[in-house]
PDB file of C-alpha atoms in Angstrom:
ATOM      1  CA  MET H   1      54.726 176.709 -58.493  1.00 49.00           C
ATOM      2  CA  ALA H   2      57.385 176.202 -61.179  1.00 58.00           C
ATOM      3  CA  ASN H   3      58.962 179.562 -60.333  1.00 65.00           C
ATOM      4  CA  SER H   4      58.459 179.155 -56.592  1.00 66.00           C
ATOM      5  CA  PRO H   5      61.583 179.312 -54.430  1.00 69.00           C
ATOM      6  CA  ILE H   6      60.172 176.465 -52.346  1.00 75.00           C
ATOM      7  CA  ARG H   7      61.849 173.196 -53.287  1.00 71.00           C
ATOM      8  CA  LYS H   8      61.411 169.639 -52.151  1.00 74.00           C
ATOM      9  CA  ALA H   9      64.201 168.082 -50.120  1.00 72.00           C
ATOM     10  CA  SER H  10      64.746 165.601 -52.954  1.00 67.00           C
ATOM     11  CA  GLU H  11      65.399 168.505 -55.352  1.00 72.00           C
ATOM     12  CA  LEU H  12      67.920 170.031 -52.946  1.00 73.00           C
ATOM     13  CA  LEU H  13      69.679 166.703 -52.572  1.00 67.00           C
ATOM     14  CA  ALA H  14      69.715 166.076 -56.318  1.00 68.00           C
ATOM     15  CA  SER H  15      71.338 169.476 -56.839  1.00 72.00           C
ATOM     16  CA  ILE H  16      74.207 168.788 -54.421  1.00 73.00           C
ATOM     17  CA  LEU H  17      74.767 165.031 -54.681  1.00 68.00           C
ATOM     18  CA  PRO H  18      76.280 162.951 -57.474  1.00 69.00           C
ATOM     19  CA  ALA H  19      73.890 160.493 -59.112  1.00 65.00           C
ATOM     20  CA  GLU H  20      75.502 157.422 -57.512  1.00 69.00           C
ATOM     21  CA  SER H  21      74.991 158.943 -54.070  1.00 69.00           C
ATOM     22  CA  MET H  22      71.266 159.331 -54.653  1.00 67.00           C
ATOM     23  CA  ASP H  23      70.799 155.543 -54.350  1.00 69.00           C
ATOM     24  CA  LYS H  24      72.391 155.650 -50.918  1.00 75.00           C
ATOM     25  CA  THR H  25      70.280 158.675 -50.004  1.00 73.00           C
ATOM     26  CA  ASN H  26      67.126 156.867 -51.090  1.00 78.00           C
ATOM     27  CA  MET H  27      68.121 153.816 -49.017  1.00 81.00           C
ATOM     28  CA  TRP H  28      68.548 155.993 -45.896  1.00 84.00           C
ATOM     29  CA  SER H  29      65.261 157.714 -46.577  1.00 85.00           C
ATOM     30  CA  GLU H  30      63.546 154.322 -46.805  1.00 90.00           C
ATOM     31  CA  PHE H  31      65.350 153.197 -43.633  1.00 90.00           C
ATOM     32  CA  PHE H  32      63.906 156.045 -41.561  1.00 91.00           C
ATOM     33  CA  ARG H  33      60.457 155.777 -43.176  1.00 91.00           C
ATOM     34  CA  SER H  34      60.341 152.051 -42.299  1.00 92.00           C
ATOM     35  CA  TRP H  35      60.276 152.761 -38.566  1.00 93.00           C
ATOM     36  CA  LYS H  36      56.485 152.477 -38.333  1.00 93.00           C
ATOM     37  CA  PHE H  37      56.672 148.985 -39.851  1.00 93.00           C
ATOM     38  CA  ILE H  38      59.725 147.972 -37.781  1.00 94.00           C
ATOM     39  CA  ALA H  39      58.516 149.242 -34.402  1.00 93.00           C
ATOM     40  CA  GLY H  40      54.773 149.145 -34.832  1.00 92.00           C
ATOM     41  CA  GLU H  41      52.131 151.788 -34.251  1.00 91.00           C
ATOM     42  CA  ARG H  42      52.475 151.716 -30.468  1.00 91.00           C
ATOM     43  CA  PHE H  43      56.196 152.611 -30.392  1.00 93.00           C
ATOM     44  CA  CYS H  44      56.581 154.815 -33.465  1.00 90.00           C
ATOM     45  CA  VAL H  45      54.589 157.604 -31.813  1.00 92.00           C
ATOM     46  CA  HIS H  46      57.010 157.762 -28.873  1.00 94.00           C
ATOM     47  CA  ALA H  47      60.356 156.881 -30.427  1.00 95.00           C
ATOM     48  CA  LYS H  48      62.306 157.100 -33.671  1.00 95.00           C
ATOM     49  CA  PRO H  49      65.681 156.089 -35.040  1.00 95.00           C
ATOM     50  CA  VAL H  50      67.995 159.100 -35.172  1.00 94.00           C
ATOM     51  CA  ASP H  51      71.303 157.600 -36.349  1.00 93.00           C
ATOM     52  CA  VAL H  52      73.262 154.487 -37.189  1.00 93.00           C
ATOM     53  CA  LYS H  53      76.804 154.226 -35.852  1.00 94.00           C
ATOM     54  CA  ASN H  54      79.109 151.235 -36.208  1.00 93.00           C
ATOM     55  CA  GLY H  55      76.208 148.935 -37.026  1.00 94.00           C
ATOM     56  CA  ILE H  56      74.101 150.117 -34.090  1.00 95.00           C
ATOM     57  CA  VAL H  57      70.742 151.807 -34.651  1.00 95.00           C
ATOM     58  CA  ILE H  58      70.336 154.704 -32.206  1.00 96.00           C
ATOM     59  CA  VAL H  59      66.679 155.087 -31.210  1.00 96.00           C
ATOM     60  CA  GLU H  60      65.490 158.146 -29.320  1.00 96.00           C
ATOM     61  CA  ALA H  61      62.407 157.887 -27.081  1.00 95.00           C
ATOM     62  CA  ASP H  62      60.366 160.509 -25.261  1.00 93.00           C
ATOM     63  CA  HIS H  63      60.200 158.584 -21.946  1.00 93.00           C
ATOM     64  CA  PRO H  64      62.249 155.885 -20.183  1.00 93.00           C
ATOM     65  CA  GLY H  65      59.157 153.699 -19.912  1.00 93.00           C
ATOM     66  CA  TRP H  66      58.962 153.420 -23.697  1.00 94.00           C
ATOM     67  CA  ILE H  67      62.610 152.420 -23.836  1.00 94.00           C
ATOM     68  CA  GLN H  68      61.978 149.657 -21.331  1.00 94.00           C
ATOM     69  CA  LEU H  69      59.031 148.343 -23.363  1.00 94.00           C
ATOM     70  CA  MET H  70      60.998 148.518 -26.623  1.00 94.00           C
ATOM     71  CA  GLN H  71      63.865 146.565 -25.075  1.00 95.00           C
ATOM     72  CA  PHE H  72      61.482 143.598 -24.801  1.00 95.00           C
ATOM     73  CA  GLU H  73      60.892 143.862 -28.571  1.00 94.00           C
ATOM     74  CA  GLN H  74      64.494 144.759 -29.451  1.00 95.00           C
ATOM     75  CA  ASN H  75      65.432 141.403 -31.033  1.00 96.00           C
ATOM     76  CA  GLN H  76      62.366 141.391 -33.303  1.00 96.00           C
ATOM     77  CA  MET H  77      63.018 144.998 -34.347  1.00 96.00           C
ATOM     78  CA  LEU H  78      66.663 144.228 -35.102  1.00 96.00           C
ATOM     79  CA  LYS H  79      65.701 141.211 -37.227  1.00 97.00           C
ATOM     80  CA  LYS H  80      63.275 143.355 -39.237  1.00 96.00           C
ATOM     81  CA  PHE H  81      65.967 145.996 -39.772  1.00 95.00           C
ATOM     82  CA  GLN H  82      68.488 143.325 -40.791  1.00 95.00           C
ATOM     83  CA  ASN H  83      66.051 141.657 -43.213  1.00 95.00           C
ATOM     84  CA  ASN H  84      65.053 144.940 -44.847  1.00 94.00           C
ATOM     85  CA  PHE H  85      68.516 146.564 -44.875  1.00 93.00           C
ATOM     86  CA  PRO H  86      71.142 143.783 -45.023  1.00 93.00           C
ATOM     87  CA  GLU H  87      73.680 146.153 -46.620  1.00 91.00           C
ATOM     88  CA  LEU H  88      73.910 148.081 -43.324  1.00 91.00           C
ATOM     89  CA  LYS H  89      75.190 145.007 -41.419  1.00 94.00           C
ATOM     90  CA  LEU H  90      73.305 146.055 -38.303  1.00 94.00           C
ATOM     91  CA  ARG H  91      74.398 144.426 -35.033  1.00 96.00           C
ATOM     92  CA  GLY H  92      72.165 146.011 -32.437  1.00 96.00           C
ATOM     93  CA  ILE H  93      69.881 148.769 -31.216  1.00 96.00           C
ATOM     94  CA  ALA H  94      70.733 151.348 -28.548  1.00 96.00           C
ATOM     95  CA  PHE H  95      68.118 153.516 -26.894  1.00 96.00           C
ATOM     96  CA  LYS H  96      68.386 157.026 -25.482  1.00 95.00           C
ATOM     97  CA  ILE H  97      66.067 159.654 -24.037  1.00 93.00           C
ATOM     98  CA  LYS H  98      65.097 162.539 -26.292  1.00 88.00           C
ATOM     99  CA  ASN H  99      66.889 165.731 -25.271  1.00 82.00           C
ATOM    100  CA  GLU H 100      63.927 168.088 -24.998  1.00 69.00           C
ATOM    101  CA  ALA H 101      65.990 170.937 -23.533  1.00 60.00           C
ATOM    102  CA  ALA H 102      68.105 171.190 -26.691  1.00 55.00           C
ATOM    103  CA  GLU H 103      65.017 170.890 -28.871  1.00 58.00           C
ATOM    104  CA  ALA H 104      63.270 173.712 -27.000  1.00 56.00           C
ATOM    105  CA  LYS H 105      66.170 176.038 -27.835  1.00 58.00           C
ATOM    106  CA  GLN H 106      65.600 175.533 -31.550  1.00 58.00           C
ATOM    107  CA  LYS H 107      63.355 178.214 -32.938  1.00 55.00           C
ATOM    108  CA  PRO H 108      60.956 177.569 -35.805  1.00 57.00           C
ATOM    109  CA  PRO H 109      61.925 179.294 -39.051  1.00 54.00           C
ATOM    110  CA  GLU H 110      60.518 182.768 -39.513  1.00 55.00           C
ATOM    111  CA  ILE H 111      57.698 183.116 -42.002  1.00 53.00           C
ATOM    112  CA  ARG H 112      57.688 186.346 -43.938  1.00 53.00           C
ATOM    113  CA  ASP H 113      55.549 187.543 -46.749  1.00 54.00           C
ATOM    114  CA  ASP H 114      57.707 190.331 -48.111  1.00 56.00           C
ATOM    115  CA  SER H 115      58.776 190.380 -51.733  1.00 59.00           C
ATOM    116  CA  GLU H 116      62.449 191.101 -50.915  1.00 61.00           C
ATOM    117  CA  ASN H 117      62.684 187.868 -48.953  1.00 60.00           C
ATOM    118  CA  GLU H 118      61.093 186.001 -51.865  1.00 63.00           C
ATOM    119  CA  LYS H 119      63.590 187.515 -54.314  1.00 61.00           C
ATOM    120  CA  GLN H 120      66.488 186.412 -52.101  1.00 62.00           C
ATOM    121  CA  LYS H 121      65.152 182.864 -51.878  1.00 60.00           C
ATOM    122  CA  ALA H 122      64.637 182.728 -55.639  1.00 58.00           C
ATOM    123  CA  ALA H 123      68.211 183.883 -56.249  1.00 58.00           C
ATOM    124  CA  GLN H 124      69.555 181.309 -53.800  1.00 54.00           C
ATOM    125  CA  THR H 125      67.542 178.517 -55.406  1.00 55.00           C
ATOM    126  CA  LYS H 126      68.725 179.477 -58.893  1.00 53.00           C
ATOM    127  CA  ASP H 127      72.352 179.216 -57.772  1.00 52.00           C
ATOM    128  CA  LEU H 128      71.977 175.851 -55.995  1.00 48.00           C
ATOM    129  CA  LYS H 129      73.281 173.832 -58.916  1.00 49.00           C
ATOM    130  CA  HIS H 130      76.475 175.900 -58.968  1.00 48.00           C
ATOM    131  CA  SER H 131      77.063 175.996 -55.206  1.00 55.00           C
ATOM    132  CA  SER H 132      79.192 173.814 -52.991  1.00 67.00           C
ATOM    133  CA  VAL H 133      77.495 171.402 -50.600  1.00 66.00           C
ATOM    134  CA  ARG H 134      78.346 173.606 -47.609  1.00 68.00           C
ATOM    135  CA  GLU H 135      76.949 176.704 -49.309  1.00 71.00           C
ATOM    136  CA  VAL H 136      73.688 174.884 -50.024  1.00 70.00           C
ATOM    137  CA  LEU H 137      73.482 173.608 -46.444  1.00 70.00           C
ATOM    138  CA  ASP H 138      73.900 177.172 -45.185  1.00 73.00           C
ATOM    139  CA  THR H 139      70.638 178.082 -46.959  1.00 75.00           C
ATOM    140  CA  VAL H 140      68.619 175.477 -45.006  1.00 74.00           C
ATOM    141  CA  GLN H 141      66.896 177.201 -42.088  1.00 75.00           C
ATOM    142  CA  ASP H 142      65.311 174.274 -40.264  1.00 76.00           C
ATOM    143  CA  PRO H 143      67.943 173.133 -37.694  1.00 74.00           C
ATOM    144  CA  GLY H 144      66.760 169.514 -37.575  1.00 73.00           C
ATOM    145  CA  PHE H 145      66.688 169.091 -41.335  1.00 74.00           C
ATOM    146  CA  LYS H 146      70.010 170.920 -41.658  1.00 72.00           C
ATOM    147  CA  SER H 147      71.549 168.531 -39.131  1.00 73.00           C
ATOM    148  CA  VAL H 148      70.330 165.498 -41.095  1.00 73.00           C
ATOM    149  CA  LEU H 149      71.661 166.935 -44.363  1.00 75.00           C
ATOM    150  CA  ASP H 150      74.974 167.863 -42.719  1.00 75.00           C
ATOM    151  CA  SER H 151      75.367 164.335 -41.369  1.00 75.00           C
ATOM    152  CA  LEU H 152      74.564 162.926 -44.803  1.00 76.00           C
ATOM    153  CA  ALA H 153      77.091 165.257 -46.468  1.00 75.00           C
ATOM    154  CA  ALA H 154      79.787 164.221 -43.969  1.00 75.00           C
ATOM    155  CA  THR H 155      79.097 160.539 -44.612  1.00 75.00           C
ATOM    156  CA  LEU H 156      79.276 161.080 -48.357  1.00 75.00           C
ATOM    157  CA  GLU H 157      82.507 163.054 -48.032  1.00 76.00           C
ATOM    158  CA  ASP H 158      84.010 160.154 -46.066  1.00 75.00           C
ATOM    159  CA  GLU H 159      82.855 157.683 -48.718  1.00 76.00           C
ATOM    160  CA  ASN H 160      84.362 159.828 -51.477  1.00 74.00           C
ATOM    161  CA  LYS H 161      87.680 160.015 -49.597  1.00 79.00           C
ATOM    162  CA  LYS H 162      87.712 156.219 -49.183  1.00 79.00           C
ATOM    163  CA  ARG H 163      86.866 155.759 -52.862  1.00 77.00           C
ATOM    164  CA  SER H 164      89.656 158.164 -53.881  1.00 77.00           C
ATOM    165  CA  LYS H 165      92.185 156.281 -51.738  1.00 80.00           C
ATOM    166  CA  ARG H 166      91.179 152.981 -53.355  1.00 77.00           C
ATOM    167  CA  LYS H 167      91.566 154.452 -56.837  1.00 74.00           C
ATOM    168  CA  GLY H 168      94.815 156.294 -56.075  1.00 67.00           C
TER     169      GLY H 168
END
């Protein structure tokens, strides 16, 4: 498996992110993994947080009925988020319906077993450490995962710009 072109997401992130950004990445990873604890077993099957904007956690649900039920628990969920992630300064939770039409358009990645494809993946993986963030993101085939990584890269770029302005 050491020579395998298959890499963990953490390895991809470590190859494109500076060390100080990994702490932030780990915090976001923990944030999204905590949903089962925050929402409980009943809700986590039907809804999940998909973003945080301006201190508001955006939660996507598969049916309006689940949104209505979660709104009754919204204050408790927000308090749990705030207690576990005070650095995010969360102010609220917004709910939306999952867009299944857009999701249906996304095709699963193709699975091939030809050696040429494997050679290409191996060459791409070898060059990851020397590639730009955008070049690495272009190698990710899963649209959902690519979207998450792209959003993370944009956030980090914004943070770097802010940091550069403060220094300069």
